[in-house]
mmCIF file of C-alpha atoms in Angstrom:
data_model
loop_
_atom_site.group_PDB
_atom_site.id
_atom_site.type_symbol
_atom_site.label_atom_id
_atom_site.label_comp_id
_atom_site.label_asym_id
_atom_site.label_seq_id
_atom_site.Cartn_x
_atom_site.Cartn_y
_atom_site.Cartn_z
ATOM 1 C CA MET A 1 -40.679 -26.679 194.530
ATOM 2 C CA ASN A 2 -42.167 -23.444 195.815
ATOM 3 C CA HIS A 3 -43.266 -20.092 194.509
ATOM 4 C CA GLY A 4 -40.835 -18.128 196.677
ATOM 5 C CA ASP A 5 -41.162 -14.582 197.829
ATOM 6 C CA ALA A 6 -41.493 -11.554 195.589
ATOM 7 C CA GLY A 7 -38.900 -12.023 192.868
ATOM 8 C CA PRO A 8 -36.941 -9.737 190.608
ATOM 9 C CA GLY A 9 -38.571 -7.191 188.332
ATOM 10 C CA ARG A 10 -40.081 -8.406 185.087
ATOM 11 C CA ALA A 11 -38.000 -7.579 182.012
ATOM 12 C CA ARG A 12 -40.993 -7.023 179.751
ATOM 13 C CA PRO A 13 -44.480 -5.612 180.353
ATOM 14 C CA ILE A 14 -47.383 -7.986 179.780
ATOM 15 C CA THR A 15 -50.023 -7.094 177.209
ATOM 16 C CA VAL A 16 -53.423 -8.416 178.269
ATOM 17 C CA ARG A 17 -56.054 -9.329 175.712
ATOM 18 C CA VAL A 18 -59.628 -10.056 176.804
ATOM 19 C CA PRO A 19 -61.178 -12.704 174.503
ATOM 20 C CA VAL A 20 -64.364 -11.537 172.792
ATOM 21 C CA GLU A 21 -64.662 -14.087 169.981
ATOM 22 C CA PRO A 22 -67.075 -16.852 171.170
ATOM 23 C CA VAL A 23 -64.674 -19.793 170.965
ATOM 24 C CA GLU A 24 -61.849 -17.909 172.693
ATOM 25 C CA ALA A 25 -64.246 -16.663 175.342
ATOM 26 C CA ALA A 26 -65.401 -20.238 176.017
ATOM 27 C CA VAL A 27 -61.777 -21.389 176.371
ATOM 28 C CA GLU A 28 -61.113 -18.574 178.837
ATOM 29 C CA ALA A 29 -64.238 -19.425 180.859
ATOM 30 C CA ASP A 30 -63.152 -23.073 180.883
ATOM 31 C CA ALA A 31 -59.730 -22.019 182.214
ATOM 32 C CA VAL A 32 -61.402 -20.025 185.012
ATOM 33 C CA ASP A 33 -63.456 -23.090 185.985
ATOM 34 C CA ALA A 34 -60.312 -25.225 185.963
ATOM 35 C CA VAL A 35 -58.604 -22.927 188.467
ATOM 36 C CA ALA A 36 -61.405 -23.607 190.956
ATOM 37 C CA ARG A 37 -60.854 -27.368 190.640
ATOM 38 C CA ILE A 38 -57.072 -27.325 191.034
ATOM 39 C CA GLY A 39 -55.583 -28.249 194.390
ATOM 40 C CA ASN A 40 -51.862 -28.084 193.658
ATOM 41 C CA LEU A 41 -49.332 -28.038 190.876
ATOM 42 C CA VAL A 42 -46.786 -30.837 190.555
ATOM 43 C CA VAL A 43 -43.562 -30.271 188.641
ATOM 44 C CA ARG A 44 -42.098 -33.249 186.829
ATOM 45 C CA GLY A 45 -38.841 -31.676 185.670
ATOM 46 C CA PRO A 46 -37.191 -30.129 182.618
ATOM 47 C CA LEU A 47 -37.828 -30.825 178.952
ATOM 48 C CA PHE A 48 -35.678 -29.656 176.049
ATOM 49 C CA GLY A 49 -36.059 -28.724 172.387
ATOM 50 C CA VAL A 50 -34.576 -26.441 169.751
ATOM 51 C CA ALA A 51 -35.636 -22.920 168.732
ATOM 52 C CA ALA A 52 -34.408 -20.792 165.832
ATOM 53 C CA GLN A 53 -34.343 -17.068 165.154
ATOM 54 C CA ASP A 54 -33.709 -15.419 161.790
ATOM 55 C CA ASP A 55 -32.724 -11.845 161.053
ATOM 56 C CA GLY A 56 -35.896 -9.784 161.135
ATOM 57 C CA ASP A 57 -37.745 -12.014 163.617
ATOM 58 C CA GLY A 58 -37.496 -9.384 166.338
ATOM 59 C CA ALA A 59 -37.807 -10.931 169.797
ATOM 60 C CA ALA A 60 -39.612 -14.052 168.539
ATOM 61 C CA TRP A 61 -38.105 -17.538 168.143
ATOM 62 C CA ARG A 62 -39.525 -20.509 166.205
ATOM 63 C CA VAL A 63 -39.629 -23.974 167.747
ATOM 64 C CA ILE A 64 -38.069 -26.381 165.239
ATOM 65 C CA VAL A 65 -37.664 -29.393 167.563
ATOM 66 C CA ALA A 66 -40.539 -29.929 170.005
ATOM 67 C CA VAL A 67 -39.749 -29.083 173.618
ATOM 68 C CA THR A 68 -40.458 -32.637 174.767
ATOM 69 C CA LEU A 69 -37.010 -34.250 175.056
ATOM 70 C CA GLY A 70 -35.684 -35.580 178.331
ATOM 71 C CA CYS A 71 -32.145 -34.206 178.266
ATOM 72 C CA PRO A 72 -30.175 -31.438 176.497
ATOM 73 C CA GLN A 73 -28.049 -33.851 174.452
ATOM 74 C CA GLN A 74 -31.125 -35.328 172.795
ATOM 75 C CA ALA A 75 -32.008 -31.822 171.597
ATOM 76 C CA ARG A 76 -28.436 -31.234 170.376
ATOM 77 C CA ASP A 77 -28.542 -34.529 168.471
ATOM 78 C CA SER A 78 -31.839 -33.500 166.863
ATOM 79 C CA LEU A 79 -30.290 -30.209 165.771
ATOM 80 C CA ASN A 80 -27.255 -32.127 164.478
ATOM 81 C CA SER A 81 -29.507 -34.242 162.237
ATOM 82 C CA ARG A 82 -31.472 -31.247 160.963
ATOM 83 C CA LEU A 83 -28.326 -29.388 159.972
ATOM 84 C CA TRP A 84 -26.764 -32.497 158.388
ATOM 85 C CA PHE A 85 -29.807 -33.182 156.202
ATOM 86 C CA ARG A 86 -30.025 -29.502 155.288
ATOM 87 C CA ALA A 87 -26.373 -29.641 154.210
ATOM 88 C CA LYS A 88 -27.033 -32.790 152.192
ATOM 89 C CA ASP A 89 -30.292 -31.829 150.500
ATOM 90 C CA ASP A 90 -31.067 -28.110 150.818
ATOM 91 C CA ALA A 91 -27.851 -26.099 151.126
ATOM 92 C CA ASP A 92 -27.628 -23.025 148.899
ATOM 93 C CA GLY A 93 -24.211 -23.804 147.463
ATOM 94 C CA PRO A 94 -20.833 -24.951 148.812
ATOM 95 C CA ASP A 95 -20.293 -21.983 151.156
ATOM 96 C CA GLU A 96 -23.511 -22.568 153.067
ATOM 97 C CA ARG A 97 -22.822 -26.316 153.076
ATOM 98 C CA ARG A 98 -19.377 -25.728 154.637
ATOM 99 C CA ALA A 99 -20.948 -23.569 157.357
ATOM 100 C CA LEU A 100 -23.590 -26.202 158.077
ATOM 101 C CA LEU A 101 -21.063 -29.022 158.200
ATOM 102 C CA ALA A 102 -18.804 -26.990 160.508
ATOM 103 C CA ALA A 103 -21.760 -26.680 162.893
ATOM 104 C CA VAL A 104 -22.408 -30.423 162.607
ATOM 105 C CA THR A 105 -18.757 -31.132 163.458
ATOM 106 C CA ARG A 106 -19.046 -29.040 166.616
ATOM 107 C CA LEU A 107 -22.246 -30.811 167.633
ATOM 108 C CA GLU A 108 -20.517 -34.179 167.169
ATOM 109 C CA THR A 109 -17.797 -33.318 169.681
ATOM 110 C CA GLU A 110 -19.056 -30.523 171.965
ATOM 111 C CA ARG A 111 -22.063 -29.820 174.134
ATOM 112 C CA VAL A 112 -23.056 -26.727 172.208
ATOM 113 C CA ASP A 113 -26.196 -24.910 173.340
ATOM 114 C CA GLU A 114 -26.222 -22.142 170.721
ATOM 115 C CA LEU A 115 -25.027 -21.866 167.120
ATOM 116 C CA ALA A 116 -25.248 -19.223 164.427
ATOM 117 C CA VAL A 117 -25.324 -20.678 160.912
ATOM 118 C CA ALA A 118 -26.140 -18.922 157.621
ATOM 119 C CA GLY A 119 -27.989 -16.049 159.268
ATOM 120 C CA THR A 120 -29.978 -18.183 161.724
ATOM 121 C CA ARG A 121 -29.440 -18.575 165.464
ATOM 122 C CA PHE A 122 -30.201 -21.994 166.884
ATOM 123 C CA ARG A 123 -30.610 -22.508 170.626
ATOM 124 C CA ILE A 124 -31.273 -25.511 172.840
ATOM 125 C CA VAL A 125 -34.195 -24.380 174.987
ATOM 126 C CA ARG A 126 -35.382 -25.601 178.376
ATOM 127 C CA ALA A 127 -38.894 -25.772 179.819
ATOM 128 C CA GLU A 128 -40.384 -27.099 183.048
ATOM 129 C CA GLU A 129 -43.183 -29.654 182.730
ATOM 130 C CA TYR A 130 -45.952 -29.472 185.312
ATOM 131 C CA ALA A 131 -49.554 -30.520 185.849
ATOM 132 C CA ALA A 132 -52.489 -29.578 188.015
ATOM 133 C CA VAL A 133 -53.660 -32.012 190.679
ATOM 134 C CA GLY A 134 -57.115 -31.931 192.248
ATOM 135 C CA SER A 135 -57.911 -32.065 195.936
ATOM 136 C CA ARG A 136 -58.186 -35.884 195.792
ATOM 137 C CA GLY A 137 -54.843 -36.337 194.064
ATOM 138 C CA ALA A 138 -56.117 -36.940 190.530
ATOM 139 C CA MET A 139 -54.254 -35.196 187.728
ATOM 140 C CA GLU A 140 -56.172 -32.738 185.591
ATOM 141 C CA GLY A 141 -57.663 -34.321 182.500
ATOM 142 C CA PRO A 142 -58.660 -32.755 179.189
ATOM 143 C CA ARG A 143 -60.893 -29.703 179.439
ATOM 144 C CA PRO A 144 -64.210 -29.474 177.565
ATOM 145 C CA THR A 145 -62.765 -26.858 175.203
ATOM 146 C CA ASP A 146 -59.564 -28.757 174.384
ATOM 147 C CA PRO A 147 -59.553 -29.773 170.685
ATOM 148 C CA GLU A 148 -61.250 -33.084 169.886
ATOM 149 C CA PRO A 149 -61.992 -34.642 166.473
ATOM 150 C CA LEU A 150 -65.613 -34.659 165.377
ATOM 151 C CA VAL A 151 -65.215 -38.330 164.398
ATOM 152 C CA PRO A 152 -62.465 -40.168 166.319
ATOM 153 C CA ASP A 153 -60.010 -41.973 164.056
ATOM 154 C CA TRP A 154 -58.482 -45.058 165.697
ATOM 155 C CA SER A 155 -56.540 -46.331 162.692
ATOM 156 C CA ARG A 156 -52.851 -46.960 163.239
ATOM 157 C CA ALA A 157 -51.994 -44.959 160.130
ATOM 158 C CA SER A 158 -53.738 -41.862 161.467
ATOM 159 C CA ARG A 159 -51.485 -39.035 162.624
ATOM 160 C CA GLY A 160 -52.598 -35.905 164.405
ATOM 161 C CA PRO A 161 -50.715 -32.623 164.649
ATOM 162 C CA GLU A 162 -47.272 -32.869 166.233
ATOM 163 C CA VAL A 163 -46.498 -31.176 169.553
ATOM 164 C CA ASP A 164 -45.231 -27.595 169.018
ATOM 165 C CA ASP A 165 -45.694 -27.835 165.239
ATOM 166 C CA GLY A 166 -45.335 -24.287 163.885
ATOM 167 C CA LEU A 167 -45.069 -22.809 167.384
ATOM 168 C CA VAL A 168 -43.659 -19.272 167.620
ATOM 169 C CA LEU A 169 -42.321 -18.098 170.974
ATOM 170 C CA ASP A 170 -43.118 -14.404 171.199
ATOM 171 C CA PRO A 171 -42.674 -12.636 174.557
ATOM 172 C CA GLU A 172 -44.544 -9.610 173.209
ATOM 173 C CA ALA A 173 -47.682 -11.499 172.181
ATOM 174 C CA PRO A 174 -50.836 -10.523 174.126
ATOM 175 C CA VAL A 175 -52.120 -13.075 176.636
ATOM 176 C CA THR A 176 -55.492 -13.660 178.283
ATOM 177 C CA PRO A 177 -56.280 -12.819 181.927
ATOM 178 C CA THR A 178 -56.040 -16.443 183.087
ATOM 179 C CA GLN A 179 -52.693 -16.808 181.303
ATOM 180 C CA VAL A 180 -51.436 -13.672 183.045
ATOM 181 C CA ALA A 181 -52.528 -15.093 186.399
ATOM 182 C CA GLU A 182 -50.712 -18.355 185.682
ATOM 183 C CA GLN A 183 -47.567 -16.528 184.580
ATOM 184 C CA LEU A 184 -47.530 -14.427 187.737
ATOM 185 C CA ALA A 185 -48.180 -17.466 189.935
ATOM 186 C CA LEU A 186 -45.233 -19.316 188.383
ATOM 187 C CA ARG A 187 -42.709 -16.525 187.927
ATOM 188 C CA ASP A 188 -40.822 -17.355 191.143
ATOM 189 C CA LEU A 189 -41.101 -21.116 190.865
ATOM 190 C CA CYS A 190 -37.771 -22.703 191.780
ATOM 191 C CA TYR A 191 -36.281 -25.882 193.210
ATOM 192 C CA THR A 192 -35.915 -25.889 196.992
ATOM 193 C CA GLY A 193 -35.369 -28.496 199.674
ATOM 194 C CA ASP A 194 -32.569 -30.903 200.477
ATOM 195 C CA ARG A 195 -33.942 -33.574 198.147
ATOM 196 C CA PHE A 196 -32.524 -31.494 195.278
ATOM 197 C CA PRO A 197 -28.720 -31.284 194.886
ATOM 198 C CA LYS A 198 -27.181 -27.947 195.804
ATOM 199 C CA ASP A 199 -26.121 -27.120 192.236
ATOM 200 C CA VAL A 200 -29.697 -27.700 191.031
ATOM 201 C CA ARG A 201 -31.039 -25.303 193.659
ATOM 202 C CA VAL A 202 -28.399 -22.674 192.895
ATOM 203 C CA ASP A 203 -29.080 -22.813 189.143
ATOM 204 C CA SER A 204 -32.822 -22.664 189.737
ATOM 205 C CA ARG A 205 -32.544 -19.571 191.897
ATOM 206 C CA ARG A 206 -30.155 -17.890 189.453
ATOM 207 C CA ALA A 207 -32.659 -18.453 186.639
ATOM 208 C CA LEU A 208 -35.151 -16.180 188.405
ATOM 209 C CA ASP A 209 -32.768 -13.259 187.869
ATOM 210 C CA LEU A 210 -31.422 -14.168 184.437
ATOM 211 C CA TYR A 211 -34.781 -15.192 182.951
ATOM 212 C CA PRO A 212 -37.477 -13.278 184.855
ATOM 213 C CA ASP A 213 -40.281 -13.684 182.312
ATOM 214 C CA ILE A 214 -42.515 -16.729 181.830
ATOM 215 C CA LEU A 215 -43.953 -18.005 178.564
ATOM 216 C CA LEU A 216 -46.610 -20.713 178.679
ATOM 217 C CA LEU A 217 -46.347 -23.339 175.964
ATOM 218 C CA PRO A 218 -49.477 -25.038 174.601
ATOM 219 C CA PRO A 219 -50.838 -27.861 176.766
ATOM 220 C CA SER A 220 -49.947 -31.436 175.926
ATOM 221 C CA PHE A 221 -51.598 -34.720 176.826
ATOM 222 C CA THR A 222 -49.969 -37.796 178.314
ATOM 223 C CA VAL A 223 -51.108 -41.258 179.366
ATOM 224 C CA VAL A 224 -50.243 -41.752 183.042
ATOM 225 C CA GLU A 225 -50.738 -44.681 185.391
ATOM 226 C CA ARG A 226 -51.469 -44.583 189.075
ATOM 227 C CA SER A 227 -48.687 -45.899 191.299
ATOM 228 C CA THR A 228 -48.739 -46.168 195.080
ATOM 229 C CA ASN A 229 -48.375 -42.476 195.852
ATOM 230 C CA SER A 230 -48.099 -40.752 192.492
ATOM 231 C CA TRP A 231 -48.785 -40.806 188.777
ATOM 232 C CA ALA A 232 -46.159 -42.101 186.341
ATOM 233 C CA PRO A 233 -46.098 -41.379 182.585
ATOM 234 C CA VAL A 234 -46.787 -44.254 180.209
ATOM 235 C CA SER A 235 -46.440 -42.364 176.925
ATOM 236 C CA GLY A 236 -44.711 -39.269 175.657
ATOM 237 C CA PRO A 237 -46.612 -36.000 175.286
ATOM 238 C CA HIS A 238 -49.193 -35.610 172.520
ATOM 239 C CA SER A 239 -50.752 -32.491 171.049
ATOM 240 C CA THR A 240 -54.344 -33.648 171.634
ATOM 241 C CA ALA A 241 -56.160 -35.834 174.109
ATOM 242 C CA HIS A 242 -57.311 -38.130 171.311
ATOM 243 C CA SER A 243 -53.731 -38.701 170.167
ATOM 244 C CA ALA A 244 -52.907 -39.756 173.731
ATOM 245 C CA ARG A 245 -55.926 -42.100 173.782
ATOM 246 C CA ARG A 246 -54.806 -43.576 170.481
ATOM 247 C CA SER A 247 -51.368 -44.284 171.961
ATOM 248 C CA LEU A 248 -53.031 -46.166 174.829
ATOM 249 C CA ASP A 249 -55.171 -48.067 172.319
ATOM 250 C CA PHE A 250 -52.025 -49.051 170.410
ATOM 251 C CA ALA A 251 -50.427 -50.243 173.653
ATOM 252 C CA LEU A 252 -53.476 -52.385 174.430
ATOM 253 C CA THR A 253 -53.859 -53.871 170.966
ATOM 254 C CA TRP A 254 -50.248 -54.199 169.845
ATOM 255 C CA THR A 255 -47.385 -53.314 172.187
ATOM 256 C CA TRP A 256 -48.341 -54.856 175.520
ATOM 257 C CA PRO A 257 -49.562 -58.225 174.166
ATOM 258 C CA ARG A 258 -46.232 -58.674 172.386
ATOM 259 C CA MET A 259 -44.176 -57.517 175.371
ATOM 260 C CA ARG A 260 -45.973 -60.099 177.509
ATOM 261 C CA GLY A 261 -45.481 -62.983 175.081
ATOM 262 C CA LEU A 262 -49.053 -63.196 173.831
ATOM 263 C CA ILE A 263 -50.198 -63.914 170.290
ATOM 264 C CA PRO A 264 -50.790 -60.708 168.285
ATOM 265 C CA MET A 265 -54.286 -59.308 168.525
ATOM 266 C CA ASP A 266 -55.021 -59.885 164.848
ATOM 267 C CA ALA A 267 -54.421 -63.624 165.425
ATOM 268 C CA ALA A 268 -56.904 -63.943 168.295
ATOM 269 C CA MET A 269 -59.655 -65.382 166.062
ATOM 270 C CA ASP A 270 -57.249 -67.999 164.720
ATOM 271 C CA VAL A 271 -56.422 -68.981 168.284
ATOM 272 C CA ASP A 272 -60.114 -69.441 169.061
ATOM 273 C CA ALA A 273 -60.494 -71.686 166.006
ATOM 274 C CA ARG A 274 -57.501 -73.812 166.980
ATOM 275 C CA THR A 275 -58.747 -74.307 170.520
ATOM 276 C CA GLU A 276 -61.974 -75.811 169.160
ATOM 277 C CA THR A 277 -60.193 -78.266 166.876
ATOM 278 C CA GLU A 278 -57.043 -79.034 168.843
ATOM 279 C CA GLY A 279 -58.080 -78.554 172.447
ATOM 280 C CA ASP A 280 -54.935 -76.506 172.992
ATOM 281 C CA GLY A 281 -55.152 -75.333 176.613
ATOM 282 C CA ALA A 282 -52.234 -72.897 176.281
ATOM 283 C CA ALA A 283 -53.768 -71.339 173.183
ATOM 284 C CA ALA A 284 -57.096 -71.047 174.979
ATOM 285 C CA ARG A 285 -55.438 -69.175 177.839
ATOM 286 C CA GLN A 286 -53.731 -66.862 175.369
ATOM 287 C CA ALA A 287 -57.048 -66.228 173.655
ATOM 288 C CA GLY A 288 -58.606 -65.385 177.008
ATOM 289 C CA ASP A 289 -55.784 -62.989 177.857
ATOM 290 C CA LEU A 290 -56.039 -61.316 174.469
ATOM 291 C CA ALA A 291 -59.799 -60.991 174.839
ATOM 292 C CA GLU A 292 -59.163 -59.025 178.047
ATOM 293 C CA TYR A 293 -56.954 -56.588 176.122
ATOM 294 C CA ALA A 294 -59.570 -56.345 173.371
ATOM 295 C CA ARG A 295 -62.337 -55.544 175.885
ATOM 296 C CA ALA A 296 -60.202 -52.776 177.399
ATOM 297 C CA ALA A 297 -59.552 -51.301 173.947
ATOM 298 C CA THR A 298 -63.273 -51.470 173.147
ATOM 299 C CA ALA A 299 -64.083 -49.621 176.379
ATOM 300 C CA LEU A 300 -61.487 -46.959 175.516
ATOM 301 C CA ARG A 301 -63.038 -46.444 172.090
ATOM 302 C CA ALA A 302 -66.549 -46.037 173.490
ATOM 303 C CA GLY A 303 -66.228 -42.246 173.628
ATOM 304 C CA ARG A 304 -63.988 -39.560 175.002
ATOM 305 C CA VAL A 305 -62.719 -41.865 177.722
ATOM 306 C CA ASN A 306 -60.079 -40.224 179.905
ATOM 307 C CA ARG A 307 -59.815 -42.830 182.654
ATOM 308 C CA LEU A 308 -59.503 -46.606 182.199
ATOM 309 C CA LYS A 309 -58.939 -49.386 184.720
ATOM 310 C CA PHE A 310 -57.158 -52.413 183.308
ATOM 311 C CA GLN A 311 -55.656 -55.377 185.161
ATOM 312 C CA GLY A 312 -55.801 -53.491 188.453
ATOM 313 C CA THR A 313 -54.059 -50.360 187.146
ATOM 314 C CA VAL A 314 -55.748 -47.005 186.547
ATOM 315 C CA TYR A 315 -54.694 -45.199 183.363
ATOM 316 C CA GLN A 316 -55.599 -41.578 182.779
ATOM 317 C CA ILE A 317 -55.255 -38.996 180.036
ATOM 318 C CA ALA A 318 -53.504 -36.163 181.860
ATOM 319 C CA ARG A 319 -53.316 -32.548 180.710
ATOM 320 C CA THR A 320 -49.709 -31.489 181.167
ATOM 321 C CA ARG A 321 -48.250 -28.022 180.787
ATOM 322 C CA ARG A 322 -44.865 -26.439 180.243
ATOM 323 C CA LEU A 323 -43.372 -23.107 181.187
ATOM 324 C CA LEU A 324 -40.366 -21.592 179.490
ATOM 325 C CA ARG A 325 -38.287 -18.880 181.138
ATOM 326 C CA TRP A 326 -37.291 -15.842 179.105
ATOM 327 C CA GLY A 327 -34.572 -13.239 179.516
ATOM 328 C CA PRO A 328 -33.354 -10.151 177.657
ATOM 329 C CA ASP A 329 -31.680 -12.346 175.008
ATOM 330 C CA GLY A 330 -34.489 -14.846 174.591
ATOM 331 C CA PRO A 331 -35.465 -18.289 175.912
ATOM 332 C CA GLU A 332 -33.544 -20.068 178.667
ATOM 333 C CA GLY A 333 -31.120 -22.769 177.614
ATOM 334 C CA PRO A 334 -29.838 -25.781 179.565
ATOM 335 C CA ARG A 335 -28.524 -25.160 183.069
ATOM 336 C CA PRO A 336 -25.084 -26.409 184.197
ATOM 337 C CA SER A 337 -26.783 -28.840 186.579
ATOM 338 C CA ASP A 338 -29.035 -30.401 183.913
ATOM 339 C CA VAL A 339 -28.100 -34.044 183.368
ATOM 340 C CA ASN A 340 -27.083 -35.382 179.953
ATOM 341 C CA SER A 341 -27.847 -39.050 179.401
ATOM 342 C CA GLN A 342 -25.277 -39.399 176.614
ATOM 343 C CA ASP A 343 -22.211 -37.774 175.086
ATOM 344 C CA PRO A 344 -21.964 -36.078 171.693
ATOM 345 C CA VAL A 345 -21.258 -38.550 168.877
ATOM 346 C CA ARG A 346 -21.150 -38.642 165.089
ATOM 347 C CA LEU A 347 -24.642 -39.464 163.879
ATOM 348 C CA HIS A 348 -24.257 -39.375 160.091
ATOM 349 C CA PRO A 349 -21.632 -40.085 157.414
ATOM 350 C CA LEU A 350 -19.227 -37.399 156.260
ATOM 351 C CA LEU A 351 -20.277 -35.159 153.365
ATOM 352 C CA ASP A 352 -18.123 -33.377 150.822
ATOM 353 C CA VAL A 353 -18.674 -29.758 149.718
ATOM 354 C CA ASP A 354 -21.076 -30.952 147.008
ATOM 355 C CA GLY A 355 -23.304 -32.792 149.501
ATOM 356 C CA ARG A 356 -22.166 -36.280 148.543
ATOM 357 C CA ILE A 357 -21.505 -38.924 151.186
ATOM 358 C CA VAL A 358 -17.803 -39.603 151.538
ATOM 359 C CA SER A 359 -16.987 -43.277 151.130
ATOM 360 C CA HIS A 360 -14.244 -44.854 153.235
ATOM 361 C CA ASP A 361 -13.734 -47.730 150.813
#
C-alpha cells in the first residue's frame, strides 16, 4: 500500500471543529501524542457491513450491520436475515411484506449490493481496516482516553456496546484537526505492488476517483498474537478494549482448554481432589495445565492489561481503525475484485403474504 501522489479533488469540503469541552480536548491531545509514537500504518484489508438511508436523511446513512465482516456475501446474508425477520414480524401489511420478500428472494439468488425497499435504501458498504505500528514493530494499544469501565466486569454474561451500534455516517459532520490530518494522509491510499493481483490494483486506483472522500469509523479493539514477522488477529473486533480483554479471558478460561482436550476450568478443583485420593498422574498433569491457564487469566484481570505472554506467545490488545470511502452518491460498496467466500443461498423458510411460514408437508 502507499499514499500515492496528489489525488483527485475532494467532492465535499471538510468542516473543522476545534474541541473545547474538556473531555473532547483531552481526546484530541491524546490523538496528537499518538501521532508522535506511530512509525507506520499497516493495512489488513477490507471489511464489509450494511448501511441504510431513509427519505429525509440527506447525505447521511445509518449502519445497521457492523462493518466488521470478512467478505461481501456475509453482509448480504445479514441483510437477507434482517429483511426476512422484518417481513415475518414487523411488516406494515401485505404490500410491504411482498416488497420485503421480493428483496429476500433476490438476495437468495443474486449478489446484490444495493436494494430499495419500502422507502429505504440498503447498501453493502466496504471499509479498509488498518492499524498504527510503532518504531519497534508493536501495534498501537488502547489510548488513555479510550473508554474503560470504572469497575471491570469479567462475568461471561456481561455484554458491552456492540461495534458500530447506532453509528451514523455523515460526510458533512464536523471533524477535529487530528481527524482532518488522518483523512488527508489516507485519501490517496491504494493497493500497489506485484503482490496484489492486477484487478485489485485497478479497482483500488479507480476508487480514488469514484470515492474521493474519507470517513473515519470509530476505533475498534482486537486481540492479536505475535507471529514470526507480524501480528495475527485472535478475536474479532470489539467496541472497547475491555471487551477485547474479556474475549481473551474467555479463551483462557473456557475455549482453549476445551480445544486442547483439557478438563473444563470449573472442574480443576475436582481434579486436584481426585489426584490426592487416586494418585491419577494424568489428572494431575491436566490440573497443572489448567492452573497455568488460570494464572494467565488472573494476570489479565489484574488491571488494564494490554499485553500478556502465555506459553511463549505474546498477546496484545490492539487498537484497530477503519476508513470508508465516500462518493457523490454515498459510501463505497464492494469492488469487483473483492472475494466472496460463499454463494447466495436461501437462509430461512418461505413466508406467505400474512407472514406465516409455508409448510412443505
